[in-house]
Amino acid sequence: MTAVRGYDVRTFADAASLDRTAADLIVDRSRSAAAERGTFSVALSGGMTPRGLYGLLALSPYRENIEWNTVHVFWADERSVPPDHEDSNYRLAHDLLLSKVPLPQDHIHRIRGESDPASAAAAYDDELRSFFGSAGATFDLVLLGIGADGHTASLFPGDAALAETRRLAVPVPATGNRLARVTLTLSAINRARAVLFLATGESKAKVIHDILDDGNPQGYPAGLVRPERGRVLWYLDNGASRFLRTPA
Ligand code: 6PG
């Protein structure tokens, strides 16, 4: 682990070792959160990168080492599609993980992709406030990915969602090649106790270099994830860390 601009950065030779270390971290965090507060609240992301991790958490020894009745699962973002749609982030996590572990059904706090985005965002905001109380949102862990354009969750460069300071979740309008979505806002993510970015592949190496080595002069959304009190960890494979000046 190397500290770079206040981030904890680790690089891995391959995706399998990255996934194992991320699974170990989730086991540790879930156990300590449950011991301290009785629950472990985690926000999951979609995309390709976390698939291996989700699959692993459903297997031994990880599965047995998580106290599933203390776990509450949320999402960082969701596309405007029904929960059984192949683009649904809920479906991704459900198929690979949630359907395979003894997680109580009422601990699954999904974003209603089947509703119109504004109502789904408002309902999710309400659900977060009722779960976390007036503090708004204090996830024990937010799991994020990053796009080659610097987006994270469904916070895209230049979008109005980036400026939101009051709401915890907002709708993100569709564009030419993008479905409408709902996303956690930076103000929700930045209250987290810990954030873990997973990134694999060379397509992300440039933006990761800009954020980690150069301090995000372009203002990429992923680089705006800086929790006031929590740590930000970056787990990178060789491809994603290729241009890092500071070896991790
Ligand atoms: C999603 C996301 C999104 C994702 C990045 C990286 O649902 O697509 O939450 O922010 O994490 O686009 O995606 P990949 O892992 O597929 O590269």
XYZ file of N, CA and C in Angstrom, residues 15-232:
654
model
N -6.255 -9.429 -12.118
C -7.570 -9.133 -11.538
C -7.924 -10.115 -10.424
N -7.444 -11.352 -10.525
C -7.806 -12.349 -9.504
C -7.232 -11.968 -8.137
N -5.981 -11.478 -8.107
C -5.431 -11.119 -6.794
C -6.061 -9.823 -6.291
N -6.407 -8.932 -7.201
C -7.138 -7.711 -6.804
C -8.483 -8.098 -6.164
N -9.191 -9.015 -6.811
C -10.502 -9.436 -6.288
C -10.372 -10.074 -4.910
N -9.362 -10.903 -4.726
C -9.197 -11.576 -3.430
C -8.921 -10.551 -2.327
N -8.084 -9.569 -2.641
C -7.759 -8.564 -1.616
C -8.983 -7.698 -1.320
N -9.746 -7.383 -2.348
C -10.974 -6.596 -2.127
C -11.966 -7.410 -1.290
N -12.062 -8.705 -1.556
C -12.986 -9.561 -0.783
C -12.529 -9.626 0.678
N -11.218 -9.737 0.900
C -10.702 -9.743 2.277
C -11.043 -8.432 2.988
N -10.884 -7.329 2.257
C -11.185 -6.023 2.849
C -12.659 -5.938 3.248
N -13.531 -6.455 2.387
C -14.970 -6.396 2.687
C -15.288 -7.266 3.906
N -14.662 -8.418 3.994
C -14.867 -9.264 5.176
C -14.438 -8.488 6.431
N -13.240 -7.914 6.393
C -12.733 -7.182 7.567
C -13.627 -6.008 7.943
N -13.966 -5.203 6.937
C -14.790 -4.014 7.210
C -16.158 -4.408 7.734
N -16.721 -5.480 7.154
C -18.072 -5.876 7.583
C -18.035 -6.346 9.034
N -17.002 -7.063 9.392
C -16.922 -7.579 10.756
C -16.682 -6.446 11.753
N -15.806 -5.511 11.407
C -15.558 -4.449 12.386
C -16.750 -3.497 12.476
N -17.417 -3.220 11.352
C -18.607 -2.346 11.421
C -19.696 -3.017 12.254
N -19.897 -4.317 12.029
C -20.937 -5.037 12.781
C -20.597 -5.053 14.278
N -19.305 -5.222 14.588
C -18.913 -5.250 15.998
C -19.124 -3.881 16.643
N -18.845 -2.820 15.874
C -18.945 -1.475 16.463
C -20.363 -0.926 16.476
N -21.099 -1.182 15.385
C -22.390 -0.518 15.248
C -23.566 -1.458 14.999
N -23.267 -2.728 14.843
C -24.347 -3.703 14.646
C -24.722 -3.932 13.197
N -24.304 -3.041 12.301
C -24.627 -3.214 10.878
C -23.416 -2.847 10.019
N -23.426 -3.351 8.789
C -22.426 -2.979 7.785
C -23.202 -2.518 6.554
N -23.072 -1.236 6.221
C -23.803 -0.699 5.068
C -22.824 -0.510 3.915
N -23.154 -1.096 2.781
C -22.255 -1.027 1.635
C -23.044 -0.608 0.403
N -22.465 0.284 -0.405
C -23.070 0.668 -1.676
C -22.270 0.002 -2.797
N -22.964 -0.705 -3.676
C -22.319 -1.442 -4.763
C -22.404 -0.665 -6.069
N -21.481 -0.972 -6.965
C -21.513 -0.379 -8.307
C -21.807 -1.448 -9.342
N -22.049 -0.980 -10.576
C -22.246 -1.906 -11.694
C -20.965 -1.977 -12.518
N -21.121 -2.258 -13.789
C -19.952 -2.333 -14.671
C -19.337 -3.719 -14.667
N -18.265 -3.862 -15.432
C -17.594 -5.159 -15.564
C -16.681 -5.437 -14.370
N -16.023 -4.396 -13.874
C -14.908 -4.595 -12.941
C -15.265 -5.369 -11.670
N -16.431 -5.093 -11.018
C -16.651 -5.778 -9.732
C -17.220 -7.193 -9.855
N -17.399 -7.673 -11.083
C -18.058 -8.988 -11.236
C -17.302 -10.108 -10.536
N -15.991 -10.125 -10.724
C -15.190 -11.177 -10.095
C -15.312 -11.118 -8.578
N -15.290 -9.913 -8.042
C -15.413 -9.729 -6.593
C -16.768 -10.242 -6.100
N -17.838 -9.878 -6.787
C -19.168 -10.318 -6.346
C -19.239 -11.848 -6.350
N -18.690 -12.459 -7.401
C -18.701 -13.916 -7.476
C -17.919 -14.543 -6.325
N -16.803 -13.936 -6.005
C -15.941 -14.465 -4.940
C -16.619 -14.392 -3.568
N -17.313 -13.278 -3.315
C -17.945 -13.101 -2.001
C -19.022 -14.157 -1.737
N -19.514 -14.758 -2.818
C -20.542 -15.798 -2.658
C -19.916 -17.161 -2.383
N -18.586 -17.235 -2.396
C -17.887 -18.513 -2.237
C -17.126 -18.566 -0.921
N -16.787 -19.801 -0.540
C -15.918 -20.019 0.617
C -14.539 -19.454 0.327
N -13.815 -18.904 1.275
C -14.202 -18.738 2.684
C -14.928 -17.426 2.967
N -15.083 -16.589 1.945
C -15.646 -15.250 2.188
C -17.090 -15.338 2.686
N -17.866 -16.166 1.995
C -19.286 -16.294 2.308
C -19.512 -16.580 3.797
N -18.750 -17.507 4.329
C -18.934 -17.899 5.740
C -18.389 -16.849 6.696
N -17.483 -16.019 6.204
C -16.838 -15.063 7.102
C -17.567 -13.723 7.193
N -18.649 -13.608 6.455
C -19.461 -12.377 6.537
C -20.739 -12.717 7.303
N -21.070 -11.859 8.259
C -22.325 -12.069 9.009
C -23.429 -11.362 8.227
N -24.069 -12.126 7.340
C -24.975 -11.509 6.362
C -26.159 -10.817 7.014
N -26.546 -11.276 8.210
C -27.704 -10.610 8.825
C -27.370 -9.214 9.355
N -26.069 -8.847 9.319
C -25.698 -7.478 9.714
C -25.491 -6.574 8.479
N -25.543 -7.159 7.294
C -25.187 -6.420 6.075
C -26.420 -5.737 5.472
N -26.264 -4.483 5.083
C -27.313 -3.775 4.326
C -26.702 -3.315 3.013
N -27.346 -3.717 1.914
C -26.789 -3.451 0.590
C -27.558 -2.328 -0.100
N -26.800 -1.357 -0.590
C -27.334 -0.226 -1.353
C -26.593 -0.196 -2.687
N -26.940 0.755 -3.533
C -26.244 0.893 -4.815
C -25.737 2.324 -4.994
N -24.576 2.444 -5.648
C -24.038 3.770 -5.965
C -24.841 4.410 -7.093
N -25.363 3.571 -7.998
C -26.150 4.105 -9.107
C -26.940 2.978 -9.755
N -27.872 3.409 -10.595
C -28.710 2.430 -11.311
C -29.169 3.024 -12.632
N -29.313 2.167 -13.608
C -29.875 2.612 -14.893
C -31.407 2.529 -14.830
N -32.070 3.326 -15.685
C -33.529 3.309 -15.706
C -34.024 2.097 -16.478
N -33.901 0.957 -15.856
C -34.374 -0.300 -16.446
C -34.976 -1.133 -15.310
N -35.872 -2.069 -15.654
C -36.442 -2.927 -14.612
C -35.369 -3.815 -13.975
N -35.659 -4.337 -12.771
C -34.630 -5.079 -12.036
C -34.192 -6.386 -12.696
N -34.984 -6.879 -13.656
C -34.560 -8.118 -14.322
C -33.880 -7.834 -15.664
N -33.623 -6.563 -15.947
C -32.995 -6.176 -17.226
C -31.495 -6.458 -17.168
N -30.930 -6.802 -18.298
C -29.489 -7.139 -18.286
C -28.585 -5.951 -17.953
N -29.099 -4.710 -18.082
C -28.293 -3.539 -17.723
C -28.497 -3.094 -16.274
N -29.302 -3.847 -15.533
C -29.606 -3.436 -14.157
C -28.441 -3.757 -13.219
N -28.017 -2.759 -12.463
C -26.956 -2.994 -11.472
C -27.472 -3.860 -10.324
N -28.765 -3.722 -10.029
C -29.363 -4.622 -9.033
C -29.248 -6.061 -9.517
N -29.624 -6.284 -10.769
C -29.597 -7.658 -11.284
C -28.178 -8.241 -11.262
N -27.218 -7.425 -11.622
C -25.822 -7.889 -11.607
C -25.447 -8.426 -10.219
N -25.704 -7.600 -9.210
C -25.335 -8.012 -7.848
C -26.211 -9.171 -7.372
N -27.475 -9.142 -7.754
C -28.382 -10.219 -7.353
C -27.909 -11.550 -7.917
N -27.643 -11.562 -9.222
C -27.312 -12.844 -9.865
C -25.986 -13.409 -9.377
N -25.002 -12.533 -9.184
C -23.674 -13.034 -8.830
C -23.508 -13.259 -7.330
N -24.245 -12.507 -6.541
C -23.970 -12.523 -5.099
C -25.223 -12.666 -4.225
N -26.137 -11.716 -4.361
C -27.198 -11.618 -3.354
C -28.107 -12.840 -3.325
N -28.292 -13.460 -4.495
C -29.157 -14.648 -4.549
C -28.468 -15.879 -3.956
N -27.183 -15.754 -3.651
C -26.415 -16.933 -3.218
C -26.013 -16.895 -1.749
N -26.405 -15.837 -1.044
C -25.984 -15.709 0.356
C -27.206 -15.433 1.237
N -27.092 -15.752 2.549
C -28.262 -15.591 3.429
C -28.476 -14.144 3.894
N -28.676 -13.267 2.939
C -28.916 -11.852 3.253
C -30.426 -11.653 3.386
N -30.884 -11.118 4.539
C -32.329 -10.895 4.664
C -32.843 -9.987 3.542
N -33.992 -10.346 2.999
C -34.562 -9.611 1.867
C -34.727 -8.121 2.169
N -35.108 -7.807 3.403
C -35.340 -6.386 3.707
C -34.033 -5.629 3.994
N -32.900 -6.279 3.780
C -31.607 -5.578 3.868
C -31.114 -5.169 2.479
N -31.957 -5.403 1.477
C -31.592 -5.038 0.101
C -32.322 -3.744 -0.245
N -31.554 -2.676 -0.431
C -32.133 -1.343 -0.627
C -31.844 -0.904 -2.056
N -32.625 -1.412 -2.975
C -32.292 -1.141 -4.374
C -32.892 0.174 -4.858
N -32.318 0.693 -5.939
C -32.852 1.884 -6.605
C -33.877 1.382 -7.622
N -35.061 2.012 -7.648
C -36.144 1.500 -8.493
C -35.977 1.963 -9.939
N -35.169 1.222 -10.651
C -34.890 1.563 -12.047
C -36.113 1.538 -12.938
N -37.152 0.817 -12.495
C -38.370 0.720 -13.308
C -39.250 1.959 -13.188
N -39.000 2.807 -12.162
C -39.795 4.038 -11.999
C -39.141 5.159 -12.790
N -39.864 6.282 -12.950
C -39.192 7.371 -13.661
C -38.056 7.869 -12.762
N -36.948 8.317 -13.376
C -35.734 8.602 -12.604
C -35.925 9.606 -11.465
N -36.763 10.620 -11.674
C -36.936 11.621 -10.607
C -37.606 10.978 -9.399
N -38.663 10.156 -9.630
C -39.320 9.518 -8.474
C -38.412 8.471 -7.856
N -37.654 7.746 -8.677
C -36.759 6.717 -8.129
C -35.685 7.364 -7.253
N -35.156 8.515 -7.714
C -34.129 9.212 -6.935
C -34.711 9.716 -5.619
N -35.938 10.273 -5.680
C -36.558 10.810 -4.453
C -36.849 9.670 -3.475
N -37.314 8.532 -3.998
C -37.621 7.391 -3.122
C -36.332 6.849 -2.490
N -35.275 6.826 -3.268
C -33.987 6.320 -2.746
C -33.433 7.274 -1.690
N -33.552 8.571 -1.953
C -33.118 9.586 -0.983
C -33.864 9.374 0.341
N -35.193 9.153 0.247
C -35.998 8.911 1.463
C -35.518 7.656 2.182
N -35.253 6.609 1.389
C -34.838 5.341 2.001
C -33.500 5.508 2.732
N -32.592 6.256 2.104
C -31.289 6.501 2.747
C -31.474 7.260 4.056
N -32.325 8.283 4.013
C -32.520 9.085 5.235
C -33.214 8.272 6.311
N -34.122 7.391 5.902
C -34.783 6.623 6.958
C -33.838 5.561 7.511
N -32.943 5.033 6.692
C -31.984 4.043 7.214
C -30.921 4.715 8.084
N -30.339 5.802 7.569
C -29.191 6.404 8.268
C -29.596 7.456 9.298
N -30.850 7.922 9.229
C -31.270 8.968 10.154
C -30.891 10.330 9.608
N -30.987 11.339 10.473
C -30.854 12.702 9.979
C -29.460 12.994 9.411
N -28.469 12.191 9.791
C -27.109 12.409 9.266
C -27.098 12.290 7.745
N -28.080 11.602 7.173
C -28.178 11.542 5.706
C -27.658 10.256 5.131
N -26.387 10.002 5.208
C -25.830 8.749 4.667
C -24.422 8.631 5.199
N -24.145 7.536 5.818
C -22.770 7.306 6.300
C -22.450 5.852 5.994
N -22.234 5.569 4.722
C -21.939 4.192 4.349
C -20.641 3.743 5.020
N -20.632 2.474 5.419
C -19.364 1.918 5.904
C -18.399 1.752 4.740
N -18.943 1.430 3.576
C -18.078 1.267 2.407
C -18.869 1.589 1.139
N -18.268 2.386 0.266
C -18.838 2.612 -1.069
C -17.845 2.024 -2.066
N -18.360 1.115 -2.874
C -17.524 0.457 -3.871
C -17.753 1.162 -5.209
N -16.691 1.691 -5.792
C -16.854 2.469 -7.023
C -15.946 1.951 -8.134
N -16.365 2.221 -9.369
C -15.511 2.018 -10.533
C -15.195 3.380 -11.132
N -14.431 3.375 -12.181
C -14.107 4.635 -12.867
C -14.138 4.373 -14.373
N -14.667 5.337 -15.113
C -14.651 5.229 -16.572
C -13.433 5.954 -17.136
N -13.099 5.655 -18.364
C -11.944 6.304 -19.003
C -12.158 7.819 -19.118
N -13.423 8.266 -19.020
C -13.719 9.710 -19.064
C -13.718 10.329 -17.664
N -13.369 9.536 -16.648
C -13.293 10.066 -15.288
C -14.599 10.004 -14.517
N -15.659 9.411 -15.119
C -16.917 9.320 -14.349
C -16.786 8.239 -13.277
N -17.627 8.379 -12.277
C -17.759 7.321 -11.286
C -19.217 7.312 -10.848
N -19.702 6.158 -10.345
C -21.141 5.978 -10.143
C -21.803 6.473 -11.436
N -22.856 7.310 -11.365
C -23.340 7.929 -12.609
C -23.118 9.431 -12.534
N -21.955 9.799 -12.037
C -21.515 11.200 -11.990
C -20.566 11.403 -13.152
N -21.090 12.055 -14.202
C -20.315 12.222 -15.437
C -19.743 13.637 -15.518
N -18.592 13.790 -16.190
C -17.976 15.117 -16.299
C -18.984 16.143 -16.839
N -19.055 17.268 -16.170
C -19.892 18.370 -16.653
C -21.360 18.280 -16.264
N -21.820 17.160 -15.682
C -23.242 17.024 -15.361
C -23.635 17.857 -14.135
N -24.905 18.282 -14.146
C -25.426 19.086 -13.035
C -25.379 18.325 -11.718
N -25.462 16.992 -11.775
C -25.474 16.176 -10.546
C -24.252 16.456 -9.674
N -23.162 16.859 -10.299
C -21.919 17.088 -9.548
C -22.048 18.246 -8.563
N -22.939 19.182 -8.887
C -23.064 20.394 -8.059
C -24.079 20.218 -6.934
N -24.746 19.067 -6.886
C -25.810 18.873 -5.898
C -25.234 18.771 -4.482
N -25.747 19.599 -3.585
C -25.186 19.553 -2.231
C -26.224 19.118 -1.192
N -27.494 19.082 -1.575
C -28.546 18.822 -0.587
C -29.048 17.383 -0.669
N -29.354 16.962 -1.903
C -29.922 15.617 -2.060
C -28.825 14.551 -2.027
N -29.220 13.358 -1.584
C -28.284 12.223 -1.508
C -28.281 11.421 -2.801
N -29.399 11.513 -3.549
C -29.506 10.787 -4.816
C -30.259 11.677 -5.796
N -29.827 11.675 -7.048
C -30.470 12.536 -8.054
C -30.654 11.755 -9.359
N -31.635 12.200 -10.178
C -31.775 11.595 -11.495
C -30.725 12.160 -12.437
N -30.295 11.351 -13.387
C -29.328 11.790 -14.399
C -30.007 11.558 -15.751
N -30.225 12.655 -16.521
C -30.968 12.489 -17.770
C -30.229 11.628 -18.798
N -31.008 11.006 -19.674
C -30.416 10.225 -20.766
C -29.705 11.168 -21.722
N -28.658 10.672 -22.376
C -28.045 11.417 -23.471
C -28.093 10.493 -24.681
N -27.523 10.924 -25.796
C -27.548 10.134 -27.016
C -27.237 8.659 -26.815
N -26.133 8.377 -26.128
C -25.743 6.970 -26.017
C -25.851 6.424 -24.600
N -26.572 7.143 -23.755
C -26.639 6.744 -22.353
C -28.076 6.702 -21.874
N -28.434 5.643 -21.164
C -29.753 5.556 -20.543
C -29.840 6.562 -19.398
N -31.079 6.979 -19.082
C -31.261 7.782 -17.861
C -30.841 6.928 -16.666
N -30.436 7.584 -15.605
C -29.934 6.854 -14.432
C -30.317 7.583 -13.160
N -30.021 6.939 -12.051
C -30.094 7.580 -10.737
C -28.727 7.360 -10.100
N -28.220 8.377 -9.444
C -26.893 8.224 -8.820
C -26.867 8.793 -7.411
N -26.024 8.222 -6.574
C -25.669 8.897 -5.329
C -24.955 10.185 -5.703
N -25.099 11.211 -4.889
C -24.380 12.459 -5.136
C -23.033 12.418 -4.415
N -22.186 13.377 -4.759
C -20.905 13.470 -4.053
C -21.134 13.727 -2.570
N -22.201 14.478 -2.253
C -22.381 14.759 -0.820
C -22.744 13.487 -0.067
N -23.399 12.532 -0.707
C -23.652 11.240 -0.041
C -22.362 10.425 0.019
N -21.679 10.324 -1.103
C -20.466 9.476 -1.137
C -19.406 10.024 -0.179
N -19.320 11.334 -0.106
C -18.248 11.929 0.694
C -18.501 11.926 2.202
N -19.590 11.297 2.607
C -19.791 11.065 4.046
C -19.396 9.643 4.438
N -18.959 8.855 3.467
C -18.667 7.441 3.729
C -17.479 7.274 4.674
N -17.481 6.142 5.365
C -16.334 5.813 6.225
C -15.169 5.315 5.389
N -15.479 4.729 4.240
C -14.407 4.280 3.342
C -14.972 4.144 1.939
N -14.126 4.411 0.959
C -14.488 4.245 -0.451
C -13.410 3.376 -1.082
N -13.841 2.379 -1.845
C -12.882 1.532 -2.550
C -13.140 1.635 -4.050
N -12.157 2.166 -4.773
C -12.214 2.171 -6.237
C -11.531 0.905 -6.737
N -12.183 0.210 -7.656
C -11.559 -0.926 -8.346
C -11.390 -0.524 -9.802
N -10.195 -0.697 -10.335
C -9.999 -0.351 -11.752
C -9.017 -1.318 -12.392
N -9.423 -1.824 -13.533
C -8.546 -2.727 -14.281
C -8.490 -2.256 -15.733
N -7.360 -2.475 -16.352
C -7.258 -2.215 -17.789
C -6.637 -0.878 -18.123
N -5.892 -0.889 -19.211
C -5.130 0.295 -19.614
C -5.981 1.484 -20.009
N -7.246 1.235 -20.398
C -8.069 2.366 -20.848
C -8.239 3.387 -19.718
N -8.032 2.960 -18.472
C -8.234 3.864 -17.336
C -6.932 4.466 -16.820
N -5.819 4.049 -17.390
C -4.516 4.435 -16.832
C -4.289 5.939 -16.874
N -4.715 6.587 -17.942
C -4.454 8.022 -18.095
C -5.221 8.833 -17.040
N -6.501 8.545 -16.915
C -7.313 9.334 -15.978
C -6.862 9.056 -14.530
N -6.457 7.839 -14.272
C -5.972 7.497 -12.925
C -4.661 8.242 -12.636
N -3.804 8.322 -13.609
C -2.577 9.114 -13.456
C -2.919 10.585 -13.183
N -3.871 11.122 -13.949
C -4.232 12.537 -13.774
C -4.752 12.805 -12.362
N -5.518 11.859 -11.849
C -6.097 12.056 -10.515
C -5.049 11.814 -9.424
N -4.377 10.678 -9.501
C -3.499 10.294 -8.386
C -2.161 11.031 -8.415
N -1.573 11.157 -9.581
C -0.260 11.811 -9.637
C -0.375 13.325 -9.714
N -1.364 13.804 -10.462
C -1.398 15.241 -10.749
C -2.439 16.013 -9.957
N -3.230 15.318 -9.132
C -4.185 16.042 -8.289
C -5.429 16.488 -9.021
N -5.781 15.798 -10.096
C -7.070 15.992 -10.773
C -7.298 17.417 -11.293
N -6.342 17.972 -12.061
C -6.547 19.338 -12.559
C -7.772 19.458 -13.469
N -8.181 18.357 -14.085
C -9.353 18.391 -14.975
C -10.669 18.327 -14.206
N -10.604 18.056 -12.890
C -11.840 17.969 -12.103
C -12.689 16.758 -12.447
N -12.065 15.653 -12.789
C -12.833 14.437 -13.072
C -13.686 14.063 -11.867
N -14.943 13.615 -12.111
C -15.807 13.252 -10.978
C -15.164 12.262 -10.009
N -14.446 11.257 -10.531
C -13.856 10.267 -9.608
C -12.857 10.919 -8.657
N -12.211 11.981 -9.118
C -11.235 12.672 -8.279
C -11.887 13.602 -7.262
N -13.202 13.787 -7.375
C -13.927 14.634 -6.416
C -14.456 13.802 -5.247
N -14.202 12.501 -5.305
C -14.568 11.624 -4.185
C -13.478 11.754 -3.130
N -13.747 12.551 -2.104
C -12.779 12.823 -1.036
C -13.556 12.907 0.260
N -13.909 11.770 0.843
C -14.715 11.818 2.079
C -14.049 12.663 3.160
N -14.905 13.408 3.867
C -14.372 14.308 4.905
C -13.589 13.536 5.961
N -14.149 12.371 6.331
C -13.496 11.617 7.409
C -12.972 10.254 6.960
N -13.472 9.736 5.851
C -13.131 8.365 5.466
C -11.907 8.276 4.565
N -11.421 7.046 4.394
C -10.280 6.778 3.526
C -10.764 6.450 2.120
N -9.960 6.764 1.132
C -10.219 6.322 -0.244
C -9.108 5.368 -0.652
